[in-house]
Amino acid sequence: MLITFEGVDGSGKTTQLDLLYGYLINKGYDVVKTREPGGTRFGEALREIFLEPGINISSLSELLVFMAIRAQHIEEVINPSLKEGKIVLCDRFTDASYAYQGGGRGVDFGIIETLNRLVTKGVRPNLTILLDCKAEIAFKRKRSGECSLDRFEQERIDFYKQVRTVYLKLSKEDPKRFFVVNGSGTVEDIHKKIRVRVDRLLNDYGL
Ligand code: TYD
């Protein structure tokens, strides 16, 4: 069972993934928490350089590195965990490439689709939780914290808007897979909604 979390930077998806992880572990499930970019030693090492502000990376290089990270992640972590019957919670996955490299950077969607197909070897999320919130809110949240901003978080508000637009478009094209949650509610309210949806999914699969 693969459940992915998506949303613009500042939408709160990582907080929600952590809460769901705790909930499922408490219920006794075998759960793996992972992320992209990252998830493997190779991916985590690249992530560090990759998110560094000010580093010059072309759109095509960016896309190809994300895909290399994903290929390794699928082979080393996601596929073996799924084969062992574990629940995999992944912070960002294939949809992020359409939203960020497609929407944000203007890379052709057909190329992204071909590469995603190549690297995932047919693995598709059973459920994708999209934390949706207005680009302005996410943008402000990122700038009000103490943490320094990474290369993507430093982008203009228009970039955030394009990313959000693509995520919403993807969710409309595949409503069965996507669960869209309004990310401007309270952390606990959002968590409750996600819990209900995931309980239903597990029930549907007899888990
Ligand atoms: P993110 O999950 O936002 O990390 P954190 O919450 O710790 O800041 O991921 C880092 C960035 O990587 C994010 O801004 C989006 C970007 N990204 C892409 O542009 N394309 C992709 O395919 C993936 C997986 C991530």
Short mmCIF file of N, CA and C in Angstrom, two decimals, residues 57-197:
data_model
loop_
_atom_site.label_atom_id
_atom_site.label_comp_id
_atom_site.label_asym_id
_atom_site.label_seq_id
_atom_site.Cartn_x
_atom_site.Cartn_y
_atom_site.Cartn_z
N ILE A 57 21.10 25.35 -11.37
CA ILE A 57 20.68 24.05 -11.91
C ILE A 57 19.64 24.31 -13.01
N SER A 58 19.87 23.82 -14.20
CA SER A 58 18.91 24.07 -15.29
C SER A 58 17.67 23.21 -15.07
N SER A 59 16.58 23.58 -15.73
CA SER A 59 15.32 22.84 -15.55
C SER A 59 15.47 21.37 -15.93
N LEU A 60 16.22 21.14 -17.02
CA LEU A 60 16.38 19.76 -17.48
C LEU A 60 17.22 18.95 -16.49
N SER A 61 18.32 19.56 -16.00
CA SER A 61 19.14 18.84 -15.01
C SER A 61 18.30 18.54 -13.78
N GLU A 62 17.52 19.52 -13.38
CA GLU A 62 16.69 19.36 -12.18
C GLU A 62 15.75 18.15 -12.35
N LEU A 63 15.08 18.10 -13.49
CA LEU A 63 14.16 17.00 -13.76
C LEU A 63 14.88 15.66 -13.72
N LEU A 64 16.02 15.60 -14.38
CA LEU A 64 16.73 14.32 -14.48
C LEU A 64 17.26 13.85 -13.13
N VAL A 65 17.69 14.80 -12.31
CA VAL A 65 18.18 14.41 -10.97
C VAL A 65 17.02 13.89 -10.11
N PHE A 66 15.88 14.58 -10.17
CA PHE A 66 14.72 14.08 -9.41
C PHE A 66 14.38 12.66 -9.84
N MET A 67 14.47 12.42 -11.14
CA MET A 67 14.12 11.10 -11.66
C MET A 67 15.15 10.04 -11.23
N ALA A 68 16.41 10.43 -11.21
CA ALA A 68 17.45 9.49 -10.76
C ALA A 68 17.23 9.14 -9.28
N ILE A 69 16.89 10.15 -8.50
CA ILE A 69 16.61 9.92 -7.08
C ILE A 69 15.41 8.97 -6.94
N ARG A 70 14.39 9.19 -7.78
CA ARG A 70 13.17 8.36 -7.72
C ARG A 70 13.47 6.92 -8.13
N ALA A 71 14.28 6.74 -9.17
CA ALA A 71 14.60 5.39 -9.64
C ALA A 71 15.27 4.59 -8.52
N GLN A 72 16.22 5.22 -7.85
CA GLN A 72 16.93 4.56 -6.75
C GLN A 72 15.98 4.25 -5.59
N HIS A 73 15.12 5.22 -5.31
CA HIS A 73 14.17 5.11 -4.21
C HIS A 73 13.19 3.94 -4.43
N ILE A 74 12.72 3.83 -5.67
CA ILE A 74 11.78 2.74 -6.01
C ILE A 74 12.48 1.40 -5.81
N GLU A 75 13.70 1.31 -6.35
CA GLU A 75 14.41 0.04 -6.33
C GLU A 75 14.83 -0.37 -4.92
N GLU A 76 15.31 0.62 -4.17
CA GLU A 76 15.93 0.30 -2.87
C GLU A 76 14.93 0.28 -1.72
N VAL A 77 13.91 1.14 -1.77
CA VAL A 77 13.02 1.27 -0.61
C VAL A 77 11.55 0.92 -0.93
N ILE A 78 10.99 1.59 -1.92
CA ILE A 78 9.54 1.47 -2.12
C ILE A 78 9.14 0.06 -2.56
N ASN A 79 9.73 -0.42 -3.62
CA ASN A 79 9.34 -1.74 -4.11
C ASN A 79 9.56 -2.86 -3.09
N PRO A 80 10.74 -2.94 -2.47
CA PRO A 80 10.93 -4.00 -1.46
C PRO A 80 9.93 -3.89 -0.31
N SER A 81 9.61 -2.67 0.13
CA SER A 81 8.66 -2.51 1.25
C SER A 81 7.27 -2.95 0.83
N LEU A 82 6.88 -2.58 -0.39
CA LEU A 82 5.54 -2.98 -0.87
C LEU A 82 5.47 -4.50 -0.99
N LYS A 83 6.55 -5.09 -1.45
CA LYS A 83 6.56 -6.56 -1.60
C LYS A 83 6.43 -7.26 -0.25
N GLU A 84 6.93 -6.60 0.80
CA GLU A 84 6.81 -7.18 2.15
C GLU A 84 5.46 -6.86 2.79
N GLY A 85 4.58 -6.21 2.04
CA GLY A 85 3.24 -5.92 2.54
C GLY A 85 3.16 -4.73 3.48
N LYS A 86 4.19 -3.89 3.46
CA LYS A 86 4.18 -2.73 4.37
C LYS A 86 3.36 -1.58 3.80
N ILE A 87 2.97 -0.67 4.68
CA ILE A 87 2.33 0.56 4.23
C ILE A 87 3.45 1.58 4.07
N VAL A 88 3.58 2.12 2.87
CA VAL A 88 4.64 3.12 2.62
C VAL A 88 4.00 4.51 2.56
N LEU A 89 4.49 5.40 3.44
CA LEU A 89 4.03 6.79 3.40
C LEU A 89 5.16 7.61 2.80
N CYS A 90 4.91 8.22 1.67
CA CYS A 90 5.98 8.94 0.99
C CYS A 90 5.65 10.43 0.85
N ASP A 91 6.57 11.25 1.36
CA ASP A 91 6.44 12.70 1.30
C ASP A 91 6.91 13.15 -0.09
N ARG A 92 5.98 13.41 -0.96
CA ARG A 92 6.19 13.77 -2.38
C ARG A 92 6.60 12.55 -3.21
N PHE A 93 6.04 12.53 -4.43
CA PHE A 93 6.35 11.44 -5.37
C PHE A 93 6.12 11.96 -6.78
N THR A 94 5.68 11.09 -7.69
CA THR A 94 5.57 11.44 -9.12
C THR A 94 4.81 12.75 -9.41
N ASP A 95 3.76 13.03 -8.66
CA ASP A 95 2.97 14.24 -8.94
C ASP A 95 3.78 15.52 -8.76
N ALA A 96 4.76 15.47 -7.84
CA ALA A 96 5.58 16.67 -7.60
C ALA A 96 6.35 17.07 -8.86
N SER A 97 6.72 16.09 -9.68
CA SER A 97 7.46 16.42 -10.90
C SER A 97 6.58 17.20 -11.88
N TYR A 98 5.31 16.80 -11.98
CA TYR A 98 4.40 17.56 -12.86
C TYR A 98 4.18 18.97 -12.30
N ALA A 99 3.97 19.03 -10.98
CA ALA A 99 3.64 20.32 -10.38
C ALA A 99 4.83 21.29 -10.42
N TYR A 100 6.02 20.80 -10.04
CA TYR A 100 7.18 21.70 -9.93
C TYR A 100 7.95 21.86 -11.24
N GLN A 101 8.34 20.71 -11.86
CA GLN A 101 9.12 20.83 -13.10
C GLN A 101 8.19 21.19 -14.27
N GLY A 102 6.98 20.64 -14.28
CA GLY A 102 6.03 20.97 -15.34
C GLY A 102 5.42 22.35 -15.13
N GLY A 103 4.71 22.51 -14.01
CA GLY A 103 4.03 23.78 -13.73
C GLY A 103 5.00 24.91 -13.42
N GLY A 104 5.91 24.65 -12.51
CA GLY A 104 6.83 25.70 -12.05
C GLY A 104 7.88 26.07 -13.09
N ARG A 105 8.48 25.06 -13.72
CA ARG A 105 9.61 25.34 -14.63
C ARG A 105 9.25 25.27 -16.11
N GLY A 106 8.05 24.78 -16.41
CA GLY A 106 7.62 24.75 -17.81
C GLY A 106 8.16 23.59 -18.63
N VAL A 107 8.61 22.52 -17.98
CA VAL A 107 9.07 21.34 -18.74
C VAL A 107 7.84 20.63 -19.33
N ASP A 108 8.01 20.10 -20.52
CA ASP A 108 6.93 19.40 -21.22
C ASP A 108 6.39 18.22 -20.39
N PHE A 109 5.07 18.17 -20.26
CA PHE A 109 4.45 17.14 -19.43
C PHE A 109 4.65 15.73 -19.99
N GLY A 110 4.72 15.64 -21.33
CA GLY A 110 4.91 14.34 -21.96
C GLY A 110 6.25 13.73 -21.56
N ILE A 111 7.27 14.58 -21.48
CA ILE A 111 8.61 14.09 -21.09
C ILE A 111 8.58 13.60 -19.64
N ILE A 112 7.91 14.37 -18.80
CA ILE A 112 7.82 13.99 -17.38
C ILE A 112 7.09 12.64 -17.25
N GLU A 113 6.03 12.50 -18.03
CA GLU A 113 5.24 11.27 -17.96
C GLU A 113 6.09 10.06 -18.38
N THR A 114 6.84 10.24 -19.47
CA THR A 114 7.67 9.14 -19.97
C THR A 114 8.70 8.74 -18.91
N LEU A 115 9.36 9.75 -18.34
CA LEU A 115 10.40 9.45 -17.34
C LEU A 115 9.79 8.84 -16.08
N ASN A 116 8.65 9.36 -15.65
CA ASN A 116 7.99 8.80 -14.47
C ASN A 116 7.66 7.33 -14.70
N ARG A 117 7.18 7.03 -15.91
CA ARG A 117 6.82 5.65 -16.23
C ARG A 117 8.06 4.76 -16.18
N LEU A 118 9.15 5.28 -16.73
CA LEU A 118 10.40 4.51 -16.77
C LEU A 118 10.91 4.20 -15.36
N VAL A 119 10.93 5.21 -14.49
CA VAL A 119 11.57 5.00 -13.18
C VAL A 119 10.66 4.29 -12.17
N THR A 120 9.35 4.45 -12.30
CA THR A 120 8.48 3.84 -11.27
C THR A 120 8.18 2.37 -11.56
N LYS A 121 8.44 1.94 -12.77
CA LYS A 121 8.18 0.54 -13.16
C LYS A 121 6.75 0.13 -12.82
N GLY A 122 5.83 1.03 -13.05
CA GLY A 122 4.41 0.71 -12.86
C GLY A 122 3.89 0.91 -11.44
N VAL A 123 4.76 1.32 -10.51
CA VAL A 123 4.27 1.55 -9.13
C VAL A 123 3.47 2.85 -9.11
N ARG A 124 2.25 2.76 -8.61
CA ARG A 124 1.40 3.94 -8.52
C ARG A 124 0.84 4.05 -7.09
N PRO A 125 0.69 5.26 -6.60
CA PRO A 125 0.12 5.38 -5.26
C PRO A 125 -1.31 4.86 -5.22
N ASN A 126 -1.68 4.20 -4.12
CA ASN A 126 -3.06 3.79 -3.93
C ASN A 126 -3.90 5.00 -3.53
N LEU A 127 -3.23 5.92 -2.84
CA LEU A 127 -3.92 7.15 -2.40
C LEU A 127 -2.90 8.29 -2.39
N THR A 128 -3.34 9.45 -2.86
CA THR A 128 -2.49 10.65 -2.79
C THR A 128 -3.24 11.72 -2.02
N ILE A 129 -2.65 12.14 -0.91
CA ILE A 129 -3.29 13.17 -0.09
C ILE A 129 -2.70 14.51 -0.49
N LEU A 130 -3.55 15.35 -1.04
CA LEU A 130 -3.09 16.68 -1.48
C LEU A 130 -3.53 17.72 -0.46
N LEU A 131 -2.54 18.31 0.21
CA LEU A 131 -2.82 19.39 1.15
C LEU A 131 -2.89 20.66 0.33
N ASP A 132 -4.10 21.14 0.16
CA ASP A 132 -4.25 22.30 -0.71
C ASP A 132 -4.46 23.56 0.10
N CYS A 133 -3.70 24.58 -0.20
CA CYS A 133 -4.01 25.89 0.38
C CYS A 133 -3.57 26.96 -0.58
N LYS A 134 -4.16 28.13 -0.42
CA LYS A 134 -3.85 29.24 -1.31
C LYS A 134 -2.35 29.48 -1.33
N ALA A 135 -1.84 29.78 -2.50
CA ALA A 135 -0.41 30.02 -2.65
C ALA A 135 0.06 31.13 -1.71
N GLU A 136 -0.78 32.15 -1.54
CA GLU A 136 -0.39 33.30 -0.69
C GLU A 136 -0.18 32.85 0.76
N ILE A 137 -1.05 31.93 1.22
CA ILE A 137 -0.95 31.46 2.62
C ILE A 137 0.34 30.64 2.79
N ALA A 138 0.57 29.71 1.86
CA ALA A 138 1.76 28.86 1.93
C ALA A 138 3.03 29.72 1.85
N PHE A 139 3.00 30.67 0.98
CA PHE A 139 4.14 31.58 0.75
C PHE A 139 4.46 32.34 2.06
N LYS A 140 3.40 32.86 2.70
CA LYS A 140 3.58 33.61 3.94
C LYS A 140 4.09 32.72 5.07
N ARG A 141 3.49 31.51 5.17
CA ARG A 141 3.89 30.56 6.22
C ARG A 141 5.38 30.31 6.14
N LYS A 142 5.88 30.07 4.93
CA LYS A 142 7.30 29.76 4.75
C LYS A 142 8.18 30.92 5.18
N ARG A 143 7.66 32.13 4.99
CA ARG A 143 8.47 33.31 5.30
C ARG A 143 8.34 33.79 6.74
N SER A 144 7.37 33.21 7.48
CA SER A 144 7.19 33.69 8.86
C SER A 144 8.00 32.83 9.85
N GLY A 145 8.50 31.67 9.40
CA GLY A 145 9.23 30.78 10.31
C GLY A 145 10.66 31.23 10.54
N GLU A 146 11.30 30.50 11.42
CA GLU A 146 12.70 30.79 11.77
C GLU A 146 13.65 30.18 10.73
N CYS A 147 13.17 29.11 10.08
CA CYS A 147 14.06 28.35 9.20
C CYS A 147 14.43 29.13 7.96
N SER A 148 15.64 28.86 7.47
CA SER A 148 16.03 29.51 6.23
C SER A 148 15.34 28.80 5.06
N LEU A 149 15.17 29.51 3.96
CA LEU A 149 14.40 28.97 2.84
C LEU A 149 15.30 28.23 1.86
N ASP A 150 14.84 27.06 1.38
CA ASP A 150 15.63 26.33 0.38
C ASP A 150 15.39 26.90 -1.02
N ARG A 151 16.04 26.30 -2.01
CA ARG A 151 16.01 26.82 -3.38
C ARG A 151 14.58 26.96 -3.94
N PHE A 152 13.72 25.99 -3.64
CA PHE A 152 12.35 26.05 -4.15
C PHE A 152 11.50 27.04 -3.35
N GLU A 153 11.73 27.02 -2.02
CA GLU A 153 10.92 27.89 -1.16
C GLU A 153 11.20 29.37 -1.43
N GLN A 154 12.38 29.65 -2.00
CA GLN A 154 12.74 31.05 -2.29
C GLN A 154 12.11 31.57 -3.57
N GLU A 155 11.41 30.69 -4.28
CA GLU A 155 10.80 31.10 -5.55
C GLU A 155 9.74 32.18 -5.34
N ARG A 156 9.36 32.82 -6.45
CA ARG A 156 8.35 33.89 -6.42
C ARG A 156 6.97 33.30 -6.12
N ILE A 157 6.04 34.18 -5.76
CA ILE A 157 4.67 33.74 -5.48
C ILE A 157 4.04 33.08 -6.71
N ASP A 158 4.39 33.57 -7.91
CA ASP A 158 3.83 32.99 -9.15
C ASP A 158 4.20 31.52 -9.31
N PHE A 159 5.40 31.20 -8.88
CA PHE A 159 5.85 29.80 -8.93
C PHE A 159 4.95 28.94 -8.05
N TYR A 160 4.70 29.41 -6.83
CA TYR A 160 3.81 28.69 -5.91
C TYR A 160 2.42 28.50 -6.56
N LYS A 161 1.95 29.56 -7.22
CA LYS A 161 0.61 29.52 -7.83
C LYS A 161 0.56 28.48 -8.95
N GLN A 162 1.61 28.45 -9.77
CA GLN A 162 1.64 27.49 -10.88
C GLN A 162 1.68 26.06 -10.34
N VAL A 163 2.46 25.86 -9.29
CA VAL A 163 2.56 24.52 -8.68
C VAL A 163 1.18 24.09 -8.18
N ARG A 164 0.50 24.99 -7.49
CA ARG A 164 -0.82 24.66 -6.94
C ARG A 164 -1.82 24.34 -8.06
N THR A 165 -1.79 25.15 -9.12
CA THR A 165 -2.71 24.93 -10.23
C THR A 165 -2.55 23.53 -10.81
N VAL A 166 -1.30 23.10 -11.00
CA VAL A 166 -1.08 21.77 -11.57
C VAL A 166 -1.56 20.68 -10.62
N TYR A 167 -1.26 20.83 -9.33
CA TYR A 167 -1.73 19.83 -8.35
C TYR A 167 -3.26 19.69 -8.43
N LEU A 168 -3.96 20.82 -8.49
CA LEU A 168 -5.43 20.75 -8.52
C LEU A 168 -5.92 20.11 -9.81
N LYS A 169 -5.21 20.41 -10.91
CA LYS A 169 -5.59 19.81 -12.19
C LYS A 169 -5.41 18.28 -12.13
N LEU A 170 -4.29 17.86 -11.58
CA LEU A 170 -4.03 16.41 -11.47
C LEU A 170 -5.11 15.74 -10.62
N SER A 171 -5.52 16.42 -9.55
CA SER A 171 -6.51 15.82 -8.65
C SER A 171 -7.86 15.69 -9.35
N LYS A 172 -8.17 16.62 -10.23
CA LYS A 172 -9.45 16.54 -10.96
C LYS A 172 -9.41 15.44 -12.01
N GLU A 173 -8.22 15.21 -12.57
CA GLU A 173 -8.09 14.17 -13.60
C GLU A 173 -8.15 12.76 -13.00
N ASP A 174 -7.82 12.65 -11.73
CA ASP A 174 -7.77 11.33 -11.10
C ASP A 174 -8.40 11.39 -9.70
N PRO A 175 -9.71 11.69 -9.65
CA PRO A 175 -10.37 11.90 -8.35
C PRO A 175 -10.38 10.68 -7.45
N LYS A 176 -10.27 9.48 -8.05
CA LYS A 176 -10.29 8.27 -7.22
C LYS A 176 -9.03 8.15 -6.39
N ARG A 177 -7.91 8.52 -7.01
CA ARG A 177 -6.63 8.39 -6.30
C ARG A 177 -6.39 9.56 -5.34
N PHE A 178 -6.86 10.74 -5.72
CA PHE A 178 -6.56 11.93 -4.90
C PHE A 178 -7.57 12.17 -3.79
N PHE A 179 -7.07 12.56 -2.64
CA PHE A 179 -7.93 13.06 -1.57
C PHE A 179 -7.43 14.48 -1.29
N VAL A 180 -8.25 15.44 -1.64
CA VAL A 180 -7.83 16.84 -1.49
C VAL A 180 -8.35 17.37 -0.16
N VAL A 181 -7.45 17.88 0.67
CA VAL A 181 -7.85 18.42 1.97
C VAL A 181 -7.47 19.89 2.02
N ASN A 182 -8.37 20.68 2.53
CA ASN A 182 -8.07 22.10 2.68
C ASN A 182 -7.02 22.28 3.78
N GLY A 183 -5.86 22.71 3.39
CA GLY A 183 -4.73 22.81 4.32
C GLY A 183 -4.75 24.05 5.20
N SER A 184 -5.82 24.84 5.13
CA SER A 184 -5.83 26.03 5.99
C SER A 184 -6.61 25.80 7.28
N GLY A 185 -7.12 24.56 7.50
CA GLY A 185 -7.79 24.24 8.77
C GLY A 185 -6.77 24.01 9.88
N THR A 186 -7.25 23.57 11.06
CA THR A 186 -6.31 23.29 12.15
C THR A 186 -5.62 21.95 11.89
N VAL A 187 -4.47 21.78 12.47
CA VAL A 187 -3.68 20.55 12.28
C VAL A 187 -4.53 19.34 12.67
N GLU A 188 -5.23 19.43 13.81
CA GLU A 188 -6.01 18.28 14.30
C GLU A 188 -7.19 17.98 13.40
N ASP A 189 -7.89 19.01 12.91
CA ASP A 189 -9.04 18.79 12.01
C ASP A 189 -8.59 18.11 10.72
N ILE A 190 -7.48 18.57 10.19
CA ILE A 190 -6.98 17.99 8.94
C ILE A 190 -6.59 16.53 9.19
N HIS A 191 -5.91 16.29 10.30
CA HIS A 191 -5.49 14.93 10.64
C HIS A 191 -6.70 13.99 10.73
N LYS A 192 -7.78 14.48 11.36
CA LYS A 192 -9.00 13.65 11.51
C LYS A 192 -9.54 13.26 10.14
N LYS A 193 -9.60 14.24 9.23
CA LYS A 193 -10.13 13.95 7.88
C LYS A 193 -9.28 12.90 7.18
N ILE A 194 -7.97 13.04 7.32
CA ILE A 194 -7.06 12.09 6.67
C ILE A 194 -7.22 10.70 7.27
N ARG A 195 -7.37 10.65 8.60
CA ARG A 195 -7.55 9.37 9.29
C ARG A 195 -8.78 8.63 8.76
N VAL A 196 -9.88 9.37 8.62
CA VAL A 196 -11.12 8.75 8.15
C VAL A 196 -10.92 8.18 6.74
N ARG A 197 -10.27 8.96 5.88
CA ARG A 197 -10.06 8.51 4.49
C ARG A 197 -9.13 7.29 4.43
#
